[in-house]
Amino acid sequence: RQGIGEPSVYHAVAVIFLEFFAWGLLTTPMLTVLHQTFPQHTFLMNGLIHGVKGLLSFLSAPLIGALSDVWGRKSFLLLTVFFTCAPIPLMKISPWWYFAVISMSGVFAVTFSVIFAYVADITQEHERSTAYGLVSATFAASLVTSPAIGAYLSQAYGDTLVVVLASGVALLDIVFILLAVPESLPEEMRPVSWGAPISWEQADPFASLRKVGQDSTVLLICITVFLSYLPEAGQYSSFFLYLRQVIGFSSETVAAFIGVVGILSILAQTIVLGILMRSIGNKNTILLGLGFQILQLAWYGFGSQPWMMWAAGAVAAMSSITFPAISAMVSRNADPDQQGVVQGMITGIRGLCNGLGPALYGFVFYLFHVELNEMAEVETLGKASKPNMANPTDESSIIPGPPFLFGACSVLLSLLVALFIPEHTLALRSGGHKKHSLGAQAHPHSPPAGGSDGKEPLLEDSSV
């Protein structure tokens, strides 16, 4: 096999870390470029850009996963990382092309899907949850460290250096895949010919969604996931921009916020989650996580002072236990041969939210006229002046963050639905949809419990 050594989880970890470390470096420069490019409708355009990217990822993930089952993982890791990172150097060359390529890169922005398939190829079933946890923790670590580094370099040396460094890290990732990552899919696991047909069901992104109504418990879980993850996906796409423009955070404070909430989220998803699962049970842990999410969204919505954002961020870290608890419930109660089907359904729902959430948040910001006349510039002393609202007399002066309140209402509905989920009776009907998949059963490219494309453990996991 080409590459260094035998395929291992550490190869996958290195690929994920380098890709998201490169994007994390750009957190501060991207906020500046976004407002300079779209000064009138910043939040709306931000939502549309991320919305198009998310929807394209949702539509393309099953096809790319099915093709990787035929042609192998390495070539698709190379493809997805290359196209996901392609917009980075364009930030300084042409901002318009930068945002256009970001939107279209959603077709290939499914590195996590291929990485989970890579891990599934080389691990036994009992090792898989630990391996996925390592990949997700690496994703979190890259997003905890890189924004702070990018903010420091941006202030000290300018945005151009940060973009060059991020481009270099992305290039290093591509070279690493090309030279060091061995193929994980054994030859005997591939179809006899590269021309083997790919069925429409394998490539159909809506296949898992159509199965949702076939089991009432699965339907309740999927509705819970949709109503709770929709605002989370929207929040992740716009929150750092919101902190910078509306609350008046400096770029260094935004980076510190990401780091602190990220670390707290990792602790919540490891230590706190384990304690809660043992003490109050699976379902109650889900309900508690949803309760924390309602509180943090409402706090973000009404909060207008920096200390309120920090306090709500600590609550947001606690709300990150929700999706791991849902995944654990599914994994524990579903039949062994139905794990992939159920997880595939949940993954499909989350992929849909990754497209709809940012667009919804951008549109609500637009409806409530939460726009700015000018960007808050970081002064030489390292302090940011708080910008003025474009319309200080309208609703936005009373409710700084309207989309967060919409999100809180959505999560409240999610909590009411979750109350009706039976804790110990989850099982799919044995007929009808066995051996079908958007999920990892027939095609392990779909992220299993706890995994998802981009936003994960902090914003997926994450609640950041």
Coordinates of C-alpha atoms in Angstrom, one line a residue:
R1 CA 0.0 0.0 0.0
Q2 CA 1.2 3.5 -0.7
G3 CA 1.7 5.7 2.3
I4 CA 3.5 5.3 5.6
G5 CA 2.8 2.2 7.6
E6 CA -0.5 0.4 7.9
P7 CA -3.7 2.5 7.8
S8 CA -4.5 3.7 11.3
V9 CA -6.8 6.1 13.2
Y10 CA -3.9 8.4 13.6
H11 CA -3.8 9.0 9.9
A12 CA -7.4 10.1 10.1
V13 CA -6.7 12.3 13.1
A14 CA -3.9 14.1 11.4
V15 CA -6.0 14.8 8.3
I16 CA -8.9 16.2 10.4
F17 CA -6.6 18.3 12.6
L18 CA -4.8 20.0 9.7
E19 CA -7.9 20.8 7.8
F20 CA -9.9 22.4 10.6
F21 CA -6.8 24.0 12.1
A22 CA -6.3 25.8 8.8
W23 CA -9.9 27.1 8.8
G24 CA -9.7 28.0 12.5
L25 CA -6.8 30.3 11.8
L26 CA -9.1 32.3 9.5
T27 CA -11.8 33.0 12.1
T28 CA -10.7 36.7 12.7
P29 CA -9.8 37.6 9.1
M30 CA -13.0 36.1 7.8
L31 CA -15.2 38.2 10.0
T32 CA -13.5 41.3 8.7
V33 CA -13.6 40.3 5.0
L34 CA -17.3 39.2 5.3
H35 CA -18.4 42.7 6.5
Q36 CA -16.2 44.5 4.0
T37 CA -17.6 42.5 1.2
F38 CA -21.3 42.7 2.3
P39 CA -21.5 45.8 4.4
Q40 CA -25.3 46.2 4.1
H41 CA -26.7 42.7 4.7
T42 CA -23.8 41.0 6.4
F43 CA -25.8 38.5 8.5
L44 CA -28.1 37.7 5.6
M45 CA -25.3 37.0 3.2
N46 CA -23.4 35.0 5.8
G47 CA -26.5 32.8 6.3
L48 CA -27.0 32.3 2.6
I49 CA -23.4 31.4 2.0
H50 CA -23.3 28.8 4.7
G51 CA -26.9 27.6 3.8
V52 CA -25.9 26.9 0.2
K53 CA -22.8 25.1 1.4
G54 CA -24.7 23.0 3.9
L55 CA -27.4 22.0 1.5
L56 CA -24.9 21.0 -1.2
S57 CA -23.0 18.9 1.4
F58 CA -26.3 17.2 2.4
L59 CA -27.1 16.3 -1.2
S60 CA -23.6 15.1 -2.2
A61 CA -22.5 13.1 0.9
P62 CA -24.3 9.9 0.0
L63 CA -22.9 9.8 -3.5
I64 CA -19.4 10.6 -2.4
G65 CA -19.6 7.9 0.2
A66 CA -21.0 5.4 -2.3
L67 CA -18.2 6.2 -4.7
S68 CA -15.6 5.8 -2.0
D69 CA -16.9 2.3 -1.4
V70 CA -15.9 1.6 -5.1
W71 CA -12.8 3.6 -5.6
G72 CA -11.3 3.7 -2.1
R73 CA -11.0 6.3 0.6
K74 CA -7.7 7.9 -0.1
S75 CA -8.6 9.4 -3.4
F76 CA -11.8 10.9 -1.9
L77 CA -10.0 12.2 1.2
L78 CA -7.7 14.0 -1.3
L79 CA -10.6 15.4 -3.3
T80 CA -12.7 16.6 -0.3
V81 CA -9.7 18.2 1.5
F82 CA -8.5 19.9 -1.7
F83 CA -11.9 21.4 -2.6
T84 CA -12.8 22.3 1.0
C85 CA -9.6 24.2 1.5
A86 CA -9.5 25.7 -2.1
P87 CA -11.2 29.0 -1.0
I88 CA -8.6 29.9 1.6
P89 CA -6.0 31.7 -0.6
L90 CA -8.8 33.5 -2.4
M91 CA -9.6 35.5 0.7
K92 CA -6.9 38.0 -0.1
I93 CA -6.9 37.6 -3.9
S94 CA -10.7 38.1 -4.5
P95 CA -13.2 38.2 -1.7
W96 CA -16.2 37.7 -4.0
W97 CA -14.6 34.6 -5.5
Y98 CA -13.7 33.5 -2.0
F99 CA -17.3 33.5 -0.8
A100 CA -18.6 32.0 -4.1
V101 CA -16.1 29.1 -4.0
I102 CA -17.0 28.5 -0.3
S103 CA -20.6 28.1 -1.3
M104 CA -19.9 25.7 -4.1
S105 CA -17.3 23.8 -2.1
G106 CA -20.2 22.3 -0.2
V107 CA -20.4 19.7 -2.9
F108 CA -17.1 18.2 -1.5
A109 CA -17.2 19.5 2.1
V110 CA -17.8 16.0 3.5
T111 CA -14.4 15.1 4.8
F112 CA -15.9 13.8 8.0
S113 CA -18.0 11.3 6.1
V114 CA -15.0 9.8 4.3
I115 CA -12.9 9.9 7.6
F116 CA -15.6 7.9 9.4
A117 CA -15.6 5.4 6.6
Y118 CA -11.8 5.2 6.8
V119 CA -12.0 4.5 10.5
A120 CA -14.7 1.9 10.0
D121 CA -12.5 0.1 7.5
I122 CA -9.6 -0.4 10.0
T123 CA -11.4 -0.9 13.4
Q124 CA -13.4 -3.7 14.9
E125 CA -16.9 -2.8 16.0
H126 CA -16.1 -2.7 19.7
E127 CA -13.2 -0.3 19.0
R128 CA -15.2 2.1 16.8
S129 CA -16.8 4.3 19.4
T130 CA -13.4 5.1 20.9
A131 CA -11.9 5.8 17.5
Y132 CA -14.7 8.1 16.6
G133 CA -14.3 9.8 19.9
L134 CA -10.6 10.4 19.2
V135 CA -11.5 11.9 15.8
S136 CA -14.1 14.2 17.3
A137 CA -11.9 15.3 20.1
T138 CA -9.2 16.2 17.6
F139 CA -11.7 18.3 15.7
A140 CA -12.5 20.1 18.9
A141 CA -8.9 20.6 19.8
S142 CA -8.1 22.2 16.4
L143 CA -10.9 24.7 16.8
V144 CA -10.0 25.5 20.4
T145 CA -6.4 26.4 19.6
S146 CA -6.3 27.8 16.1
P147 CA -8.7 30.9 16.4
A148 CA -6.5 32.3 19.2
I149 CA -3.3 31.8 17.2
G150 CA -4.9 33.4 14.1
A151 CA -6.2 36.4 16.1
Y152 CA -2.7 37.0 17.6
L153 CA -1.0 36.8 14.3
S154 CA -3.6 39.0 12.7
Q155 CA -3.1 41.7 15.2
A156 CA 0.7 41.5 15.2
Y157 CA 1.5 40.9 11.5
G158 CA -1.7 41.5 9.6
D159 CA -4.4 39.3 7.9
T160 CA -2.2 38.5 4.9
L161 CA 0.2 36.4 7.0
V162 CA -2.7 34.5 8.6
V163 CA -4.1 33.6 5.1
V164 CA -0.7 32.5 3.9
L165 CA -0.2 30.4 7.0
A166 CA -3.6 28.8 6.6
S167 CA -3.0 28.1 2.9
G168 CA 0.3 26.4 3.9
V169 CA -1.4 24.2 6.5
A170 CA -4.0 23.2 4.0
L171 CA -1.3 22.4 1.5
L172 CA 0.5 20.3 4.1
D173 CA -2.7 18.4 4.7
I174 CA -3.0 17.6 1.0
V175 CA 0.7 16.5 0.7
F176 CA 0.2 14.4 3.9
I177 CA -2.7 12.6 2.3
L178 CA -0.9 12.1 -1.0
L179 CA 2.3 10.7 0.5
A180 CA 1.6 9.4 4.0
V181 CA -2.0 8.1 4.2
P182 CA -2.4 4.5 3.0
E183 CA -5.6 3.2 1.5
S184 CA -7.9 1.7 4.1
L185 CA -10.3 -0.2 1.9
P186 CA -9.0 -3.6 1.1
E187 CA -9.1 -4.7 -2.6
E188 CA -11.3 -7.6 -1.8
M189 CA -13.9 -5.2 -0.3
R190 CA -14.2 -3.3 -3.5
P191 CA -16.4 -4.3 -6.5
V192 CA -14.7 -6.3 -9.2
S193 CA -14.7 -3.4 -11.6
W194 CA -14.4 0.4 -11.1
G195 CA -17.3 0.6 -13.5
A196 CA -19.6 -1.1 -10.9
P197 CA -23.0 0.7 -11.0
I198 CA -24.0 3.0 -8.1
S199 CA -27.7 2.6 -7.4
W200 CA -29.9 5.7 -6.9
E201 CA -30.8 4.6 -3.4
Q202 CA -27.1 4.6 -2.4
A203 CA -26.8 8.2 -3.7
D204 CA -30.2 9.5 -2.7
P205 CA -29.8 11.9 0.2
F206 CA -33.5 11.7 1.1
A207 CA -33.5 7.9 1.4
S208 CA -33.0 8.0 5.1
L209 CA -35.5 10.7 5.6
R210 CA -38.3 8.7 3.9
K211 CA -37.7 5.9 6.4
V212 CA -38.3 8.2 9.4
G213 CA -42.1 7.7 9.6
Q214 CA -41.8 3.9 9.6
D215 CA -41.2 3.8 13.4
S216 CA -42.9 6.1 15.8
T217 CA -39.9 6.2 18.2
V218 CA -37.4 7.0 15.5
L219 CA -39.8 9.7 14.3
L220 CA -39.8 11.3 17.7
I221 CA -36.0 11.2 17.9
C222 CA -35.6 12.7 14.5
I223 CA -38.0 15.5 15.2
T224 CA -36.1 16.2 18.5
V225 CA -32.8 16.3 16.6
F226 CA -34.2 18.5 13.8
L227 CA -35.8 21.1 16.2
S228 CA -32.7 21.2 18.5
Y229 CA -30.0 21.1 15.8
L230 CA -31.6 23.6 13.4
P231 CA -30.9 26.6 15.8
E232 CA -27.5 25.1 16.7
A233 CA -26.4 25.0 13.1
G234 CA -27.6 28.6 12.5
Q235 CA -25.9 29.8 15.7
Y236 CA -22.6 28.2 14.7
S237 CA -22.6 30.0 11.3
S238 CA -23.2 33.5 12.7
F239 CA -22.4 33.7 16.4
F240 CA -18.8 34.8 16.2
L241 CA -19.8 37.5 13.7
Y242 CA -22.6 38.5 16.1
L243 CA -20.1 38.8 19.0
R244 CA -17.8 41.0 17.0
Q245 CA -20.3 43.3 15.4
V246 CA -23.3 43.6 17.8
I247 CA -21.8 42.9 21.2
G248 CA -18.5 44.6 20.4
F249 CA -16.0 41.8 21.2
S250 CA -12.5 42.3 19.9
S251 CA -10.9 39.6 17.7
E252 CA -8.8 38.5 20.7
T253 CA -11.9 38.2 22.9
V254 CA -13.7 36.2 20.3
A255 CA -10.7 33.8 20.1
A256 CA -10.6 33.5 23.9
F257 CA -14.4 32.9 24.0
I258 CA -14.0 30.0 21.4
G259 CA -11.2 28.5 23.5
V260 CA -12.9 28.7 26.9
V261 CA -16.3 27.4 25.7
G262 CA -14.6 24.7 23.6
I263 CA -12.7 23.4 26.6
L264 CA -15.8 23.5 28.8
S265 CA -17.7 21.6 26.0
I266 CA -15.1 18.9 25.9
L267 CA -15.3 18.5 29.7
A268 CA -19.1 18.4 29.5
Q269 CA -19.1 15.7 26.8
T270 CA -16.7 13.5 28.7
I271 CA -16.7 13.8 32.5
V272 CA -20.1 15.5 33.0
L273 CA -22.0 13.4 30.4
G274 CA -20.7 10.1 32.0
I275 CA -21.8 11.2 35.5
L276 CA -25.3 12.3 34.3
M277 CA -25.8 9.1 32.3
R278 CA -25.1 7.0 35.3
S279 CA -27.0 9.1 37.8
I280 CA -30.2 10.3 36.1
G281 CA -30.4 8.1 33.0
N282 CA -30.2 8.5 29.3
K283 CA -33.5 10.2 28.6
N284 CA -33.3 12.7 31.5
T285 CA -29.8 13.6 30.3
I286 CA -31.3 14.5 26.9
L287 CA -34.0 16.6 28.6
L288 CA -31.4 18.4 30.8
G289 CA -29.2 19.2 27.8
L290 CA -32.2 20.6 25.9
G291 CA -33.1 22.7 29.0
F292 CA -29.5 24.1 29.0
Q293 CA -29.8 24.9 25.3
I294 CA -33.1 26.8 25.8
L295 CA -31.5 28.8 28.6
Q296 CA -28.3 29.7 26.6
L297 CA -30.3 30.7 23.5
A298 CA -32.6 32.9 25.4
W299 CA -29.6 34.5 27.2
Y300 CA -27.9 35.1 23.9
G301 CA -31.1 36.6 22.5
F302 CA -31.7 39.1 25.3
G303 CA -28.1 39.6 26.4
S304 CA -26.5 42.9 25.4
Q305 CA -23.5 43.0 27.7
P306 CA -20.2 41.0 27.2
W307 CA -20.5 39.3 30.7
M308 CA -23.9 37.9 29.6
M309 CA -22.3 36.3 26.6
W310 CA -19.6 34.7 28.7
A311 CA -22.2 33.4 31.2
A312 CA -24.4 32.1 28.4
G313 CA -21.3 30.4 26.8
A314 CA -20.8 28.4 30.0
V315 CA -24.4 27.2 29.7
A316 CA -23.9 26.5 26.0
A317 CA -21.0 24.1 27.0
M318 CA -23.4 22.2 29.2
S319 CA -26.0 22.0 26.4
S320 CA -23.4 20.1 24.2
I321 CA -24.3 16.9 26.1
T322 CA -27.6 16.6 24.1
F323 CA -26.6 15.0 20.9
P324 CA -24.1 12.5 22.4
A325 CA -26.9 11.4 24.8
I326 CA -29.3 10.9 21.8
S327 CA -26.7 8.9 20.0
A328 CA -26.1 6.8 23.0
M329 CA -29.8 6.1 23.4
V330 CA -30.0 5.0 19.7
S331 CA -26.9 2.9 19.9
R332 CA -28.0 1.2 23.2
N333 CA -31.6 0.4 22.2
A334 CA -31.5 -0.3 18.4
D335 CA -31.0 -3.8 17.1
P336 CA -27.4 -4.5 16.1
D337 CA -28.2 -4.9 12.5
Q338 CA -30.2 -1.6 12.5
Q339 CA -27.6 0.7 13.9
G340 CA -26.5 2.0 10.6
V341 CA -30.1 2.7 9.4
V342 CA -31.1 4.7 12.5
Q343 CA -27.8 6.6 12.7
G344 CA -28.0 7.3 9.0
M345 CA -31.5 8.9 9.5
I346 CA -30.2 11.1 12.3
T347 CA -27.2 12.1 10.3
G348 CA -29.4 13.0 7.3
I349 CA -31.5 15.2 9.6
R350 CA -28.4 17.0 10.9
G351 CA -27.1 17.5 7.4
L352 CA -30.3 19.1 6.4
C353 CA -30.1 21.4 9.4
N354 CA -26.6 22.4 8.4
G355 CA -28.1 24.0 5.3
L356 CA -31.4 25.4 6.7
G357 CA -30.1 26.7 10.0
P358 CA -27.6 29.3 8.7
A359 CA -30.1 30.5 6.1
L360 CA -32.8 30.8 8.7
Y361 CA -30.7 32.8 11.1
G362 CA -29.5 35.2 8.4
F363 CA -33.0 35.8 7.2
V364 CA -34.3 36.5 10.8
F365 CA -31.4 39.0 11.4
Y366 CA -32.4 40.6 8.1
L367 CA -36.1 40.8 9.1
F368 CA -35.3 42.5 12.4
H369 CA -32.8 44.9 10.8
V370 CA -29.8 43.8 12.9
E371 CA -27.3 45.4 10.6
L372 CA -24.5 47.8 11.2
N373 CA -23.2 51.0 9.6
E374 CA -19.6 50.2 10.2
M375 CA -17.4 47.4 11.5
A376 CA -16.0 47.8 15.0
E377 CA -12.3 48.3 14.5
V378 CA -9.8 47.0 17.1
E379 CA -8.0 50.0 18.5
T380 CA -4.2 50.2 19.1
L381 CA -4.8 49.5 22.8
G382 CA -6.5 46.2 21.9
K383 CA -10.0 47.5 22.8
A384 CA -13.0 47.5 20.4
S385 CA -15.5 50.3 20.3
K386 CA -19.0 49.0 20.4
P387 CA -20.7 49.7 17.1
N388 CA -24.1 51.4 16.7
M389 CA -27.1 49.6 15.3
A390 CA -28.2 50.8 11.9
N391 CA -31.8 51.2 13.3
P392 CA -31.5 52.0 17.0
T393 CA -35.2 52.7 17.4
D394 CA -36.5 49.4 16.1
E395 CA -37.0 46.0 17.7
S396 CA -33.2 45.3 17.5
S397 CA -32.6 47.8 20.3
I398 CA -34.8 45.8 22.6
I399 CA -33.9 42.3 21.4
P400 CA -30.3 42.3 20.2
G401 CA -30.4 38.7 18.9
P402 CA -33.9 37.8 17.5
P403 CA -32.8 34.5 15.9
F404 CA -31.6 33.2 19.2
L405 CA -35.1 33.6 20.6
F406 CA -36.5 31.8 17.6
G407 CA -34.0 29.1 18.3
A408 CA -35.1 28.9 22.0
C409 CA -38.7 28.4 20.9
S410 CA -37.6 25.7 18.5
V411 CA -35.7 23.9 21.2
L412 CA -38.6 24.2 23.6
L413 CA -40.7 22.3 21.1
S414 CA -37.9 19.8 20.8
L415 CA -38.0 19.3 24.6
L416 CA -41.8 18.7 24.5
V417 CA -41.3 16.1 21.8
A418 CA -38.5 14.4 23.7
L419 CA -40.7 13.9 26.7
F420 CA -42.6 11.3 24.7
I421 CA -39.6 9.2 23.6
P422 CA -39.7 5.8 25.4
E423 CA -36.3 5.2 27.0
H424 CA -36.0 1.4 26.5
T425 CA -38.1 0.5 23.5
L426 CA -36.2 1.8 20.5
A427 CA -36.0 -0.8 17.8
L428 CA -36.7 -0.6 14.1
R429 CA -39.1 -3.0 12.5
S430 CA -37.1 -5.9 11.2
G431 CA -38.6 -5.9 7.8
G432 CA -38.8 -3.5 5.0
H433 CA -35.7 -1.4 5.4
K434 CA -33.0 -3.8 6.5
K435 CA -29.9 -3.5 4.5
H436 CA -30.9 -0.1 3.1
S437 CA -28.8 2.8 3.9
L438 CA -27.8 6.3 3.8
G439 CA -26.0 5.1 6.9
A440 CA -23.0 3.1 7.7
Q441 CA -24.6 -0.3 7.4
A442 CA -24.3 -0.7 3.7
H443 CA -22.1 2.3 3.3
P444 CA -20.0 3.2 6.3
H445 CA -19.4 6.7 5.0
S446 CA -22.2 8.1 7.2
P447 CA -21.0 9.3 10.5
P448 CA -22.2 7.1 13.4
A449 CA -23.1 8.1 16.9
G450 CA -21.7 11.5 17.8
G451 CA -20.3 12.4 14.4
S452 CA -21.3 14.9 11.8
D453 CA -19.7 17.0 9.0
G454 CA -18.2 20.4 10.5
K455 CA -19.4 21.6 13.4
E456 CA -18.9 18.9 15.7
P457 CA -17.7 18.3 19.1
L458 CA -18.0 22.0 20.0
L459 CA -20.6 23.1 17.7
E460 CA -21.7 19.3 17.4
D461 CA -21.2 18.2 19.0
S462 CA -20.9 21.3 19.5
S463 CA -22.6 24.0 20.7
V464 CA -20.2 26.6 20.0

